[in-house]
Short mmCIF file of C-alpha atoms in Angstrom, two decimals:
data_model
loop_
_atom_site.label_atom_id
_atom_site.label_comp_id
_atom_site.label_asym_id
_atom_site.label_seq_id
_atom_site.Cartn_x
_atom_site.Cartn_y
_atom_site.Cartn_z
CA UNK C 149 11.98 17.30 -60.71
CA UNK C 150 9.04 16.26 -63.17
CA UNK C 151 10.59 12.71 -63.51
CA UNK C 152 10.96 12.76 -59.37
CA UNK C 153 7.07 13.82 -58.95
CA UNK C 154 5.79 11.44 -61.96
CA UNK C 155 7.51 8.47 -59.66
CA UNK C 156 5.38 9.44 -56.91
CA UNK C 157 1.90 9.34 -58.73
CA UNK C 158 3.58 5.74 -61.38
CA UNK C 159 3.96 4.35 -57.88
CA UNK C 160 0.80 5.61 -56.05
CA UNK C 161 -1.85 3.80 -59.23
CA UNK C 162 0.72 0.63 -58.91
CA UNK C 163 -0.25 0.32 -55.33
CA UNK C 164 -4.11 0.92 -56.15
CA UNK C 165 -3.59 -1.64 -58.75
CA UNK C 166 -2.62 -3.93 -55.88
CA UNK C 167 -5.37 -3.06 -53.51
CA UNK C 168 -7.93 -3.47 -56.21
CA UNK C 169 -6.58 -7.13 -57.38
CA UNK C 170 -7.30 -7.97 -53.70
CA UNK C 171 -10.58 -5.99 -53.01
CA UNK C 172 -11.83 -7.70 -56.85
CA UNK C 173 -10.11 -11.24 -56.28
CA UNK C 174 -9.57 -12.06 -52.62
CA UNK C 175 -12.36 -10.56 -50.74
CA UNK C 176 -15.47 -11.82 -52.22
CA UNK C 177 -14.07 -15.63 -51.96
CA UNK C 178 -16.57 -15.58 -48.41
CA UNK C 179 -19.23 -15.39 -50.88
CA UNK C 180 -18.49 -17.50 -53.63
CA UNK C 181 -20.80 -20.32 -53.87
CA UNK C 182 -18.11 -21.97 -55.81
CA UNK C 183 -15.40 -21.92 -53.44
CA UNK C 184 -15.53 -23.90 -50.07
CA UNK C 185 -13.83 -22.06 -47.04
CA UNK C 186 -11.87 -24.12 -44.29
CA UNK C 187 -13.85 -24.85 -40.88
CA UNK C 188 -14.13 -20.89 -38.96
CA UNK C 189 -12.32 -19.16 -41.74
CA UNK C 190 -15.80 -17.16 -42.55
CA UNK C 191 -15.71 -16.16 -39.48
CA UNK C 192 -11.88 -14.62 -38.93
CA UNK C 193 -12.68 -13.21 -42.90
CA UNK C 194 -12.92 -9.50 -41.35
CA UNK C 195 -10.09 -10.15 -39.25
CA UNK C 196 -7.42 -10.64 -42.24
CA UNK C 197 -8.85 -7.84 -44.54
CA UNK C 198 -9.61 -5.63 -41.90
CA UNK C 199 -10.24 -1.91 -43.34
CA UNK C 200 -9.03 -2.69 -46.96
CA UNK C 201 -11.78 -1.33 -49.40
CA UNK C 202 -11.27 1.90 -47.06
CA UNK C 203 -7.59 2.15 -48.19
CA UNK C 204 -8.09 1.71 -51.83
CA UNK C 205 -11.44 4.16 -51.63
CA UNK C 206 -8.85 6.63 -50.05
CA UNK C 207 -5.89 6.20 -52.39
CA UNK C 208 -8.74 6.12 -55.13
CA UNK C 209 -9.04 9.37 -54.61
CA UNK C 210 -5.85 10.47 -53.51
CA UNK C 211 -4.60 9.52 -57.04
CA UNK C 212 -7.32 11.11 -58.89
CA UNK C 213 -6.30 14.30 -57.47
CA UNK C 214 -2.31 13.75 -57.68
CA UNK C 215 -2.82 13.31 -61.72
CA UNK C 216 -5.10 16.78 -61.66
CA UNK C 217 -2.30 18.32 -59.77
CA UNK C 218 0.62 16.96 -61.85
CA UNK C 219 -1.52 18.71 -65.46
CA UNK C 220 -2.24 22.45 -63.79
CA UNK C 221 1.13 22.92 -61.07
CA UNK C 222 3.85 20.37 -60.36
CA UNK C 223 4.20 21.37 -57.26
CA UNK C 224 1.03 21.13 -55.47
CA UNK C 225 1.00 17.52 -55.71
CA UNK C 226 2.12 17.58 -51.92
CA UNK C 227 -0.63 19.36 -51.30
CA UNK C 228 -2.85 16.64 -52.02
CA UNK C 229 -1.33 14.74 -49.39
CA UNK C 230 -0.95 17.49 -47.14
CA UNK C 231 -4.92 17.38 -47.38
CA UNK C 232 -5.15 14.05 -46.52
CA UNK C 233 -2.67 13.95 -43.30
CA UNK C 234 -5.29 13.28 -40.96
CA UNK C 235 -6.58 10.33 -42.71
CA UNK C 236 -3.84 8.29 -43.79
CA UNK C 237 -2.93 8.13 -40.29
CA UNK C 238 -6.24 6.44 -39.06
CA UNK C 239 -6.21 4.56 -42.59
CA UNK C 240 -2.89 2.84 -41.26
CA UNK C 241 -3.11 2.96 -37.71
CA UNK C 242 -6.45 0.99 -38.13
CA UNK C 243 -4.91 -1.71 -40.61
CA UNK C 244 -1.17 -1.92 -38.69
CA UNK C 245 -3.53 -2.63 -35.29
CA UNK C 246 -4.71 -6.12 -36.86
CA UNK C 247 -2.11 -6.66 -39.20
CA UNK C 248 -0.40 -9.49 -36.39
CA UNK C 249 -3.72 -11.16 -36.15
CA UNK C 250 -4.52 -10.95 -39.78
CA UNK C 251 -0.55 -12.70 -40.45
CA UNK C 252 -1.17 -15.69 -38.13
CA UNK C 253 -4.44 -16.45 -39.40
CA UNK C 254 -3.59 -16.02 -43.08
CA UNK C 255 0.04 -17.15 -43.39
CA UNK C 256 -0.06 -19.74 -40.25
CA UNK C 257 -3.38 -21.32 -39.72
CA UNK C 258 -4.78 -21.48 -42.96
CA UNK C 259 -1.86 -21.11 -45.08
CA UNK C 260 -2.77 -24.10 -47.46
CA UNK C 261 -6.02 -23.12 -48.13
CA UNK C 262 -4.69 -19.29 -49.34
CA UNK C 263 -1.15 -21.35 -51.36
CA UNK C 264 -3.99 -23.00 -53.09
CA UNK C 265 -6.10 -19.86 -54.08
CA UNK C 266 -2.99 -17.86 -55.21
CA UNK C 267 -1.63 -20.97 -57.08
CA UNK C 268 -5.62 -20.69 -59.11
CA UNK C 269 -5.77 -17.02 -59.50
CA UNK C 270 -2.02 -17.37 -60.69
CA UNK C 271 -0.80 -14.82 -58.19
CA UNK C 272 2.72 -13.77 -58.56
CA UNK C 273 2.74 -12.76 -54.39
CA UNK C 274 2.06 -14.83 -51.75
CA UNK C 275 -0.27 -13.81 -48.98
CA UNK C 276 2.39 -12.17 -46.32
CA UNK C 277 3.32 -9.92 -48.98
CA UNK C 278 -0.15 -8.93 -49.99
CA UNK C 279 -0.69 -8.10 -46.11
CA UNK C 280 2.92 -5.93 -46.36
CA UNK C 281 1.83 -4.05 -49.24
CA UNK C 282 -0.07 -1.07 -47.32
CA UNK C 283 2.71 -1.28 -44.39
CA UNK C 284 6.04 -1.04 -47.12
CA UNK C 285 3.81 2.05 -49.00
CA UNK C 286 3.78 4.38 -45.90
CA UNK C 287 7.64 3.96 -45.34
CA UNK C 288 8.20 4.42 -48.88
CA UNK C 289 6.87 7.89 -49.44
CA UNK C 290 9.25 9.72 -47.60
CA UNK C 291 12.09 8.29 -50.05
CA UNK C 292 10.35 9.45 -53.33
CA UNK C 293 9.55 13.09 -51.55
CA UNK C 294 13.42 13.12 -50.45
CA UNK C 295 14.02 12.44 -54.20
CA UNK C 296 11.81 15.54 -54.84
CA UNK C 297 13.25 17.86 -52.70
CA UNK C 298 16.64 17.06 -53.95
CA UNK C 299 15.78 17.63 -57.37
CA UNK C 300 13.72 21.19 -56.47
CA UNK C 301 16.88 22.57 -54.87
CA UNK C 302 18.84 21.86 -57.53
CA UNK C 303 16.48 23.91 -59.69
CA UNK C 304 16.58 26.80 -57.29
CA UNK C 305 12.69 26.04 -56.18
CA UNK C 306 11.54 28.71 -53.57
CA UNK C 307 8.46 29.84 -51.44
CA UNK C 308 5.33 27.58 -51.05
CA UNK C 309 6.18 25.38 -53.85
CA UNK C 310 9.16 23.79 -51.70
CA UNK C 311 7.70 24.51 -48.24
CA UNK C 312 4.47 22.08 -49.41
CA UNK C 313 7.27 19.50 -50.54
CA UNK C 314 9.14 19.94 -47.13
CA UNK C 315 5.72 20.08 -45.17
CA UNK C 316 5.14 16.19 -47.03
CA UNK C 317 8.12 15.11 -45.81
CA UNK C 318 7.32 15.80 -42.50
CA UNK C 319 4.40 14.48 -42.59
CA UNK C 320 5.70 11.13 -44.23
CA UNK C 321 8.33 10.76 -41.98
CA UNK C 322 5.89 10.55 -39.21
CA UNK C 323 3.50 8.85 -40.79
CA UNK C 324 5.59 5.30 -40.33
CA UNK C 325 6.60 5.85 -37.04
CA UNK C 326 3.19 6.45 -35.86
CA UNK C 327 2.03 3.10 -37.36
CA UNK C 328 4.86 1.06 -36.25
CA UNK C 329 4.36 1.96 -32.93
CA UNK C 330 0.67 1.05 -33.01
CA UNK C 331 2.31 -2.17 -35.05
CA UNK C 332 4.08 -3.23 -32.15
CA UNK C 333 1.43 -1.98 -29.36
CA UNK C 334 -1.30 -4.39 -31.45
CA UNK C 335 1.12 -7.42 -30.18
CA UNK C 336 0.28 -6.68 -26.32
CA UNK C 337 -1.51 -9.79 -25.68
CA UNK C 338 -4.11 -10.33 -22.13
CA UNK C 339 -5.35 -6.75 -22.54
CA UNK C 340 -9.06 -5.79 -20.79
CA UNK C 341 -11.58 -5.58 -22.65
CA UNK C 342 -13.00 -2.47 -24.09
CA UNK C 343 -9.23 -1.35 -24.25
CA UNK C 344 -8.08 -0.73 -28.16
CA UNK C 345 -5.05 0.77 -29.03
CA UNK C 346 -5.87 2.89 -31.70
CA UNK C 347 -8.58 4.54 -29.29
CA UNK C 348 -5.68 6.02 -27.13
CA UNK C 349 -4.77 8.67 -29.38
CA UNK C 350 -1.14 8.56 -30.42
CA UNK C 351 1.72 6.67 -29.13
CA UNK C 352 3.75 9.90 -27.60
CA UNK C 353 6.68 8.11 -26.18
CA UNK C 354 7.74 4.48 -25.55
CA UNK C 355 10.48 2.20 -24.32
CA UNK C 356 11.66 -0.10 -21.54
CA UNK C 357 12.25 0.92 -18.08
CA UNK C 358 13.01 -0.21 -14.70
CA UNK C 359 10.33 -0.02 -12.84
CA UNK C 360 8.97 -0.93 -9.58
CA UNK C 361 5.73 -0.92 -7.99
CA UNK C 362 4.63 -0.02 -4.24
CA UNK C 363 1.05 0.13 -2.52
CA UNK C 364 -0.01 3.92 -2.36
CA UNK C 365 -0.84 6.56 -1.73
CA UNK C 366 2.42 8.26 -2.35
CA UNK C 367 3.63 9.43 0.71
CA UNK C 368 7.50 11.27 1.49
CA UNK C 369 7.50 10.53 5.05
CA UNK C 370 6.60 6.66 4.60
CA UNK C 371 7.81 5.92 1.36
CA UNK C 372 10.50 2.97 1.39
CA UNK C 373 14.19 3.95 0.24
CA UNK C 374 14.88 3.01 -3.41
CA UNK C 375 17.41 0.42 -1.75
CA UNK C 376 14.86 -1.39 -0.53
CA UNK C 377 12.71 -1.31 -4.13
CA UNK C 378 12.08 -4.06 -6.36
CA UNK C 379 12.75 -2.84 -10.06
CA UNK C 380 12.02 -5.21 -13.18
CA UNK C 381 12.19 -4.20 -16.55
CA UNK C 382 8.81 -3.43 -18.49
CA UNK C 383 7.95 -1.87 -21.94
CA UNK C 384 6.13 1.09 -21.39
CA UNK C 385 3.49 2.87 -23.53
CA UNK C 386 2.45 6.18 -23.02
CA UNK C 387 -0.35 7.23 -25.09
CA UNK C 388 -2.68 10.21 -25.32
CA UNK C 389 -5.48 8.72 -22.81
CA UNK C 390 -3.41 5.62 -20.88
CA UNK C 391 -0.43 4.47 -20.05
CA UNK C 392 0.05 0.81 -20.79
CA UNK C 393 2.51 -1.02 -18.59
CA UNK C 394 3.66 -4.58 -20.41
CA UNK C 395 6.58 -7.17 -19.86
CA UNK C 396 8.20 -8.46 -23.00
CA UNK C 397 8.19 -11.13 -23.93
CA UNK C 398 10.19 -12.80 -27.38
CA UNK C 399 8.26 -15.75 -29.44
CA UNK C 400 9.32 -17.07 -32.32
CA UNK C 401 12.74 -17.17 -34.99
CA UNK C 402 14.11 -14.07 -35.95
CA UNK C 403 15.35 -14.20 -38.74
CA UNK C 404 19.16 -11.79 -39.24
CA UNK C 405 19.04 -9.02 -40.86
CA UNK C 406 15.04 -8.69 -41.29
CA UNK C 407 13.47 -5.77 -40.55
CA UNK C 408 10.51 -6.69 -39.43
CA UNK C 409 12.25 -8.73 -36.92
CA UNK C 410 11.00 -6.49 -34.03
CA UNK C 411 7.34 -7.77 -34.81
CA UNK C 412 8.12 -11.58 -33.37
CA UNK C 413 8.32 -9.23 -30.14
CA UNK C 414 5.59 -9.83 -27.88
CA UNK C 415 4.17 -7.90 -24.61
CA UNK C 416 1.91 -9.45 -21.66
CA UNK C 417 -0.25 -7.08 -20.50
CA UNK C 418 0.44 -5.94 -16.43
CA UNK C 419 -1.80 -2.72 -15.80
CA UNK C 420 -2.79 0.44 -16.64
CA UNK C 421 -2.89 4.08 -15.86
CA UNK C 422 -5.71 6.34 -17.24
CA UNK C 423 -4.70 10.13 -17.80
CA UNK C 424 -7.17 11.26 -16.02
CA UNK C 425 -6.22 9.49 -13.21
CA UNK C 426 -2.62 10.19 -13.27
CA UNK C 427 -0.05 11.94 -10.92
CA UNK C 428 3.25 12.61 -11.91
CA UNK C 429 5.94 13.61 -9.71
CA UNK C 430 9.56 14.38 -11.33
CA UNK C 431 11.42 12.77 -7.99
CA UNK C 432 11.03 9.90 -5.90
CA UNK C 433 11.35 10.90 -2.25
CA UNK C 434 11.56 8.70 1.01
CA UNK C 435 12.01 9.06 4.63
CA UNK C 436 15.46 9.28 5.69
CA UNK C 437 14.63 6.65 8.41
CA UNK C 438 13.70 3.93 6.02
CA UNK C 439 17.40 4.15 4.25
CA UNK C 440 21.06 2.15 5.08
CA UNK C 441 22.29 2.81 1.96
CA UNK C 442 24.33 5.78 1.42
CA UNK C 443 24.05 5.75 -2.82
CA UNK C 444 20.45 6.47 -2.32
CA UNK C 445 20.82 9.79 -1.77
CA UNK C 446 22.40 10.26 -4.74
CA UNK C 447 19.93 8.67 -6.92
CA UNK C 448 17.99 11.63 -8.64
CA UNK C 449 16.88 9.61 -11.26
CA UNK C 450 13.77 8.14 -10.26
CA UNK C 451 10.31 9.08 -11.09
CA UNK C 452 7.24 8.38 -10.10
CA UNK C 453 3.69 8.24 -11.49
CA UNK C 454 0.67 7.94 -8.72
CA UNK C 455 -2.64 5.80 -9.56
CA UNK C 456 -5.18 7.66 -8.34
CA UNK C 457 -8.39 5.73 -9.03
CA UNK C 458 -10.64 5.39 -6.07
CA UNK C 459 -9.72 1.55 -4.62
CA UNK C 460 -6.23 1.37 -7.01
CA UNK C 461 -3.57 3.69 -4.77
CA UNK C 462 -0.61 2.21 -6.93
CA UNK C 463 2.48 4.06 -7.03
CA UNK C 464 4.93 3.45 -10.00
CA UNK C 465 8.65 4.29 -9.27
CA UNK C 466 10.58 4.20 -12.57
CA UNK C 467 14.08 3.67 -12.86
CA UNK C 468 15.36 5.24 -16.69
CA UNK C 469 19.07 4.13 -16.18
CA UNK C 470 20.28 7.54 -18.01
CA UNK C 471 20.08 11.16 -17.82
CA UNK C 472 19.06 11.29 -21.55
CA UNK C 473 15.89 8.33 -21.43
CA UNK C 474 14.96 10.49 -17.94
CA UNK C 475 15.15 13.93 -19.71
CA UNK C 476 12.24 11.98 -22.88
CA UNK C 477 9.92 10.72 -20.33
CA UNK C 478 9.75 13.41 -17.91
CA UNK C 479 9.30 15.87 -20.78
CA UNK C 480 6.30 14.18 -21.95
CA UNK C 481 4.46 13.59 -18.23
CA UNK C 482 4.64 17.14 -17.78
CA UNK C 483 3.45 18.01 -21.04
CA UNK C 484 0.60 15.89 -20.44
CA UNK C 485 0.05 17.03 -16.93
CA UNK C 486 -0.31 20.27 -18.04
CA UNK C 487 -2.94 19.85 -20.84
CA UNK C 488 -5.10 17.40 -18.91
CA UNK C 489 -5.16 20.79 -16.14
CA UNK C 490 -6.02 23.18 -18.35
CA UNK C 491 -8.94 20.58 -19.57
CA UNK C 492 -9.98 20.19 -16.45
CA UNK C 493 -9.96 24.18 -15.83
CA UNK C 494 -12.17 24.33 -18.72
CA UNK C 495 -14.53 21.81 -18.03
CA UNK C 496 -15.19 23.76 -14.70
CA UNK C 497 -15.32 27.37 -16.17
CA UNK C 498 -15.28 27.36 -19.59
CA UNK C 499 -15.27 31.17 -20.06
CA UNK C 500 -12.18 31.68 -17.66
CA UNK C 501 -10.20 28.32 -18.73
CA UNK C 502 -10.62 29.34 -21.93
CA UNK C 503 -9.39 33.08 -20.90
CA UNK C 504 -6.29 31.65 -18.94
CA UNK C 505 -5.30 29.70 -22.21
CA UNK C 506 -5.50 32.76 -24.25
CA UNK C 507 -3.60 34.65 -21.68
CA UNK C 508 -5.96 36.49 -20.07
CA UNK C 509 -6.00 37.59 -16.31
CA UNK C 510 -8.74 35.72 -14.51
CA UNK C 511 -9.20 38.48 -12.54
CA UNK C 512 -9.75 40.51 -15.76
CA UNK C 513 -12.29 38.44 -16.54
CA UNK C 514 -14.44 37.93 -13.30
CA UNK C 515 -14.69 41.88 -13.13
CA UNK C 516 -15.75 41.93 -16.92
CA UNK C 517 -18.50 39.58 -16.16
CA UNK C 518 -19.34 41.05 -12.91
CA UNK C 519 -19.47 44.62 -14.66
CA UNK C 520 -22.01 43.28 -17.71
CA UNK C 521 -24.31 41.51 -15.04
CA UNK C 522 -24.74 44.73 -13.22
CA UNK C 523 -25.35 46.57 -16.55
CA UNK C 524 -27.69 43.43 -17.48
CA UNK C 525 -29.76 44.13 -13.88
CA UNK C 526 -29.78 47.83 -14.04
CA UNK C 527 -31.14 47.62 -17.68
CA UNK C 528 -33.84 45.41 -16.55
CA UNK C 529 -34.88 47.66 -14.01
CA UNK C 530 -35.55 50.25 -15.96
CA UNK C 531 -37.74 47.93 -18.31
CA UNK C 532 -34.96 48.38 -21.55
CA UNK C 533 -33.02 45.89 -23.10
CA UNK C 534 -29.69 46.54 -24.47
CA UNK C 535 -28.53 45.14 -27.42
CA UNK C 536 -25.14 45.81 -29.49
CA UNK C 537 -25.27 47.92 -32.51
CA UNK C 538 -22.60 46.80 -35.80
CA UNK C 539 -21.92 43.69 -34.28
CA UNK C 540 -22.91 40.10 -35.57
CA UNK C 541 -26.22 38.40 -33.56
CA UNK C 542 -24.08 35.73 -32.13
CA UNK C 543 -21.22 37.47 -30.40
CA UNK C 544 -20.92 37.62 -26.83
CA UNK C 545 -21.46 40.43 -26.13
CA UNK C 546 -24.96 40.93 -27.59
CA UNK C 547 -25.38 37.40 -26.94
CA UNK C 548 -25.23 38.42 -22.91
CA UNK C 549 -27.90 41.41 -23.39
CA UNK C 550 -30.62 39.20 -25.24
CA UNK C 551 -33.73 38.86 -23.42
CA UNK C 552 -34.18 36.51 -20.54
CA UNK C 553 -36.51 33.92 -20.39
CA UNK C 554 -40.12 34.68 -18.86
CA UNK C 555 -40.34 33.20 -15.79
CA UNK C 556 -43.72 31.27 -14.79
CA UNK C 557 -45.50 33.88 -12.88
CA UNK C 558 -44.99 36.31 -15.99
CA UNK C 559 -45.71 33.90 -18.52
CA UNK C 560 -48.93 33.09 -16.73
CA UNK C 561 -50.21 36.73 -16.24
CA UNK C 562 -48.94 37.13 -20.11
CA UNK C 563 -50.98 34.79 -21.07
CA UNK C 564 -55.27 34.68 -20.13
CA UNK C 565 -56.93 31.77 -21.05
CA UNK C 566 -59.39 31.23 -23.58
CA UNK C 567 -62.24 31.51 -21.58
CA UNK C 568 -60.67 34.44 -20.25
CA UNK C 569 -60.22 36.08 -23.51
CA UNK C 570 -63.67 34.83 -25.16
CA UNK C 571 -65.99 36.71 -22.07
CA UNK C 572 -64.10 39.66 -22.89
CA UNK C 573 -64.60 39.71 -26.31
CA UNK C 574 -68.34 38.87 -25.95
CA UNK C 575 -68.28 42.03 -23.50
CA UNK C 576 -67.31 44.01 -26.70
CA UNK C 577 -70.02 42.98 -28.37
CA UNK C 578 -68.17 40.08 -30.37
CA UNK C 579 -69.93 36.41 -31.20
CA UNK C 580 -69.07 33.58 -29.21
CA UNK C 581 -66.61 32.03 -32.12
CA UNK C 582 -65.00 35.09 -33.21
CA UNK C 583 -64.24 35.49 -29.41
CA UNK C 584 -62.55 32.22 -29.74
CA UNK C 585 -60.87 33.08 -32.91
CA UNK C 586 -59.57 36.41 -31.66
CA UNK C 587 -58.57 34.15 -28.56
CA UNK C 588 -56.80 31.81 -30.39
CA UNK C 589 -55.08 34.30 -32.30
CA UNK C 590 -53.90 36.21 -28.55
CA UNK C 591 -52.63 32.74 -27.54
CA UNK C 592 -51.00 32.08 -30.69
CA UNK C 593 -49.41 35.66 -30.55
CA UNK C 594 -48.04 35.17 -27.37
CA UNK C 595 -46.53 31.63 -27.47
CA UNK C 596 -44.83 33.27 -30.97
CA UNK C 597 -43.40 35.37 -28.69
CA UNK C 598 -42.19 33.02 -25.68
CA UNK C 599 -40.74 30.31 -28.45
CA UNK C 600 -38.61 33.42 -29.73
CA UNK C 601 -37.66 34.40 -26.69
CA UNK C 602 -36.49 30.85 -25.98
CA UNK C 603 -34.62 30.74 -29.59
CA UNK C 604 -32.83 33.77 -28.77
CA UNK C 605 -31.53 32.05 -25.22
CA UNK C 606 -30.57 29.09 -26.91
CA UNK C 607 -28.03 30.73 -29.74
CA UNK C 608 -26.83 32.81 -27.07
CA UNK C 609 -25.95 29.76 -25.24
CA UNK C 610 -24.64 27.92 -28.42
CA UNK C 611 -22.41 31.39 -29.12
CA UNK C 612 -20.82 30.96 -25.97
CA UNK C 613 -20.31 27.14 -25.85
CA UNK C 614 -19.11 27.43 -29.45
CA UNK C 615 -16.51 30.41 -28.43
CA UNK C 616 -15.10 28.34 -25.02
CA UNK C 617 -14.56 25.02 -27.54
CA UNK C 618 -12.60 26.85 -30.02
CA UNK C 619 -10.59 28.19 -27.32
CA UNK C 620 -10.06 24.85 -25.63
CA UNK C 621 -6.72 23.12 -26.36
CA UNK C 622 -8.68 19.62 -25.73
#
């Protein structure tokens, strides 16, 4: 098992040593005076490197800590990764989302110029498989940890030694498939602009359909029979915020046996469906009337997802084929049905969405706040405030009893003006300036008092915010 882990951290500083020869030798050839870039090279620089010195910074690091691991506990060397989960996925999903564009331009267009530089440097690898390097690490990890596990049954491992070594396979099993499919969503050519791929959250499911589209709005008794539907076949992406709907198309030689054949695959961009304005119903149904086919009422299959941005109306009748691809997407649209509701609950009340995703009855919690804003009004009319005893400053409960805020009428018989409080002093007997001082000193008094009155409204509000967000599944 020692042997197993030590592979892990050899092969984590050889791949540092690789991302530093290119950070120390490749990159800075933009700003060598001595070296002469091709006509709008400078320009499509960024575009080939992309986020580079942010991968080696991160694996920097990453194998700093695996080698302080591997001295004090075997074993928590999957922590370190573990740690880093989060990262490694925008690390890669950034890089794989211009790794086409940084290919073309590196190995296609300007392929001489780079032969020429590696041929000087006396580079050993070319430039396609400096640009593979980062994408062959992440599918690579889950091996050595399988190799690791393997090893820790054999020696009877147990507890949270081998659940941190199964939790990091896990996570590097997902790890590829997550970039891969932002790989292959990077080739969709035509999209809008503003829309980037890795700003949709995560790929949740994809694949090619049937589909056919019909004007909206979706409507039983009008809607045509599926015999009389139009369904081509489009790659579908469903991510976190959009649905992408594409049409495939293939470009290029593939060569057999490759397995990065699936990247010559390329997608034209045909619409899109934000989540917010999404409607997802789990049949297609149609007016009896509009049907001469028999076999349509037998078609349970079909789908439908509903457009509903003010001037769109587009209704999208999908077609899976199977039971099995139906079962996948259908899963997934009400999945993410359901959270975008219970966001949208929130948004509108965040105390009671925020109940109704913990469980709690609504009408439990109407009647709770109904109950303290009686106690708050009957405790105001008596001239007391209450406050909560043993309990920290910035719970809700005490956070409800703090003090109101003055409103104008009492802050302006709360506060006299200087004038005001300078004849009265004089009356007493005072000076004209220590009138003003001691009037000063009222004003200043009071406006100590209003700002803390105003501090104390604003934590409560911040308690309460703070409480609904932690609640919120969004």
């Amino acid at each position: 098992r020692r042997h197993a882990i030590y592979e892990i951290i050899d092969s984590e500083e050889s791949y540092v040593n690789k991302l530093r020869f290119i950070a120390e030798k490749y990159i800075p050839l933009k700003d060598d005076p001595d070296v002469t870039l091709p006509p709008d090279l400078e320009e499509k620089w960024s575009i080939i490197w992309g986020n580079w010195w942010r991968l080696l910074e991160g694996h920097e690091e990453i194998l700093a800590k695996l080698k302080q691991a591997f001295e004090i506990d075997l074993d928590t060397v999957a922590n370190v990764f573990i740690a880093k989960e989060r990262h490694m996925t925008s690390w890669y999903s950034k890089y794989c989302e211009n790794h086409r564009k940084a290919q073309h331009i590196a190995c296609d267009q300007y392929r001489d110029f780079f032969e020429q530089v590696r041929q000087t440097l006396r580079d050993k690898e070319d430039m396609n498989s400096h640009l593979m390097n980062p994408v062959q690490r992440c599918m690579r990890y889950s091996l050595l940890v399988g190799t690791v596990i393997e090893k820790a049954r054999k020696d009877g491992l147990q507890g949270p030694g081998m659940a941190g070594w199964e939790r990091m396979l896990e996570i590097m099993r997902e790890l590829p498939m997550k970039t891969e499919s932002i790989m292959e969503a990077s080739r969709i050519d035509n999209l809008e602009t503003g829309i980037r791929v890795t700003s949709l959250g995560q790929v949740r499911i994809k694949g090619v359909l049937r589909l056919s589209v019909i004007n909206g709005p979706y409507d039983p008794s009008s809607n045509p029979a599926p015999s009389q539907l139009k369904f081509e076949q489009r790659k579908i992406f469903l991510f976190d915020q959009m649905m992408l709907v594409t049409e495939v198309k293939r470009s290029g030689k593939v060569k057999a046996g490759d397995q990065f054949s699936s990247m010559q695959t390329i997608y034209i961009y045909r619409s899109k469906v934000k989540m917010n304005n999404m409607r997802y119903f789990s049949s297609y149904k149609y007016s009896a009337a509009t049907s001469s086919n028999p076999a349509d009422e037998e078609d349970e299959l079909l789908f439908c997802v509903v457009d509903t941005t003010p001037g769109a109306n587009v209704v999208y009748v999908f077609d899976p084929v199977d039971t099995t691809t139906r079962t996948q997407w259908v899963v997934e649209l009400r999945q993410m049905e359901k959270q975008q509701m219970d966001f949208l609950k929130i948004l509108q009340n965040p105390v009671a969405g925020a109940s109704d995703h913990l469980g709690v009855p609504a009408e439990t919690t109407k009647k709770s706040a109904k109950d303290k804003d009686k106690g708050r009004s009957d405790s105001r009319k008596k001239g007391k405030l209450s406050f909560v005893t043993g309990k920290s400053r910035k719970s809700r409960a005490e956070t409800e009893a703090l003090p109101r805020p003055q409103s104008s009428r009492e802050r302006k018989n709360s506060c006299p003006d200087a004038e005001a409080a300078a004849a009265a002093a004089a009356a007493a007997g005072g000076t004209g300036d220590d009138a003003l001082d001691r009037s000063n000193k009222e004003l200043k008094k009071v406006h100590s008092e209003m700002a803390s009155s105003c501090n104390y409204d604003q934590e409560a509000a911040q308690a309460v915010a703070s409480a609904s967000l932690r609640r919120s599944p969004a």
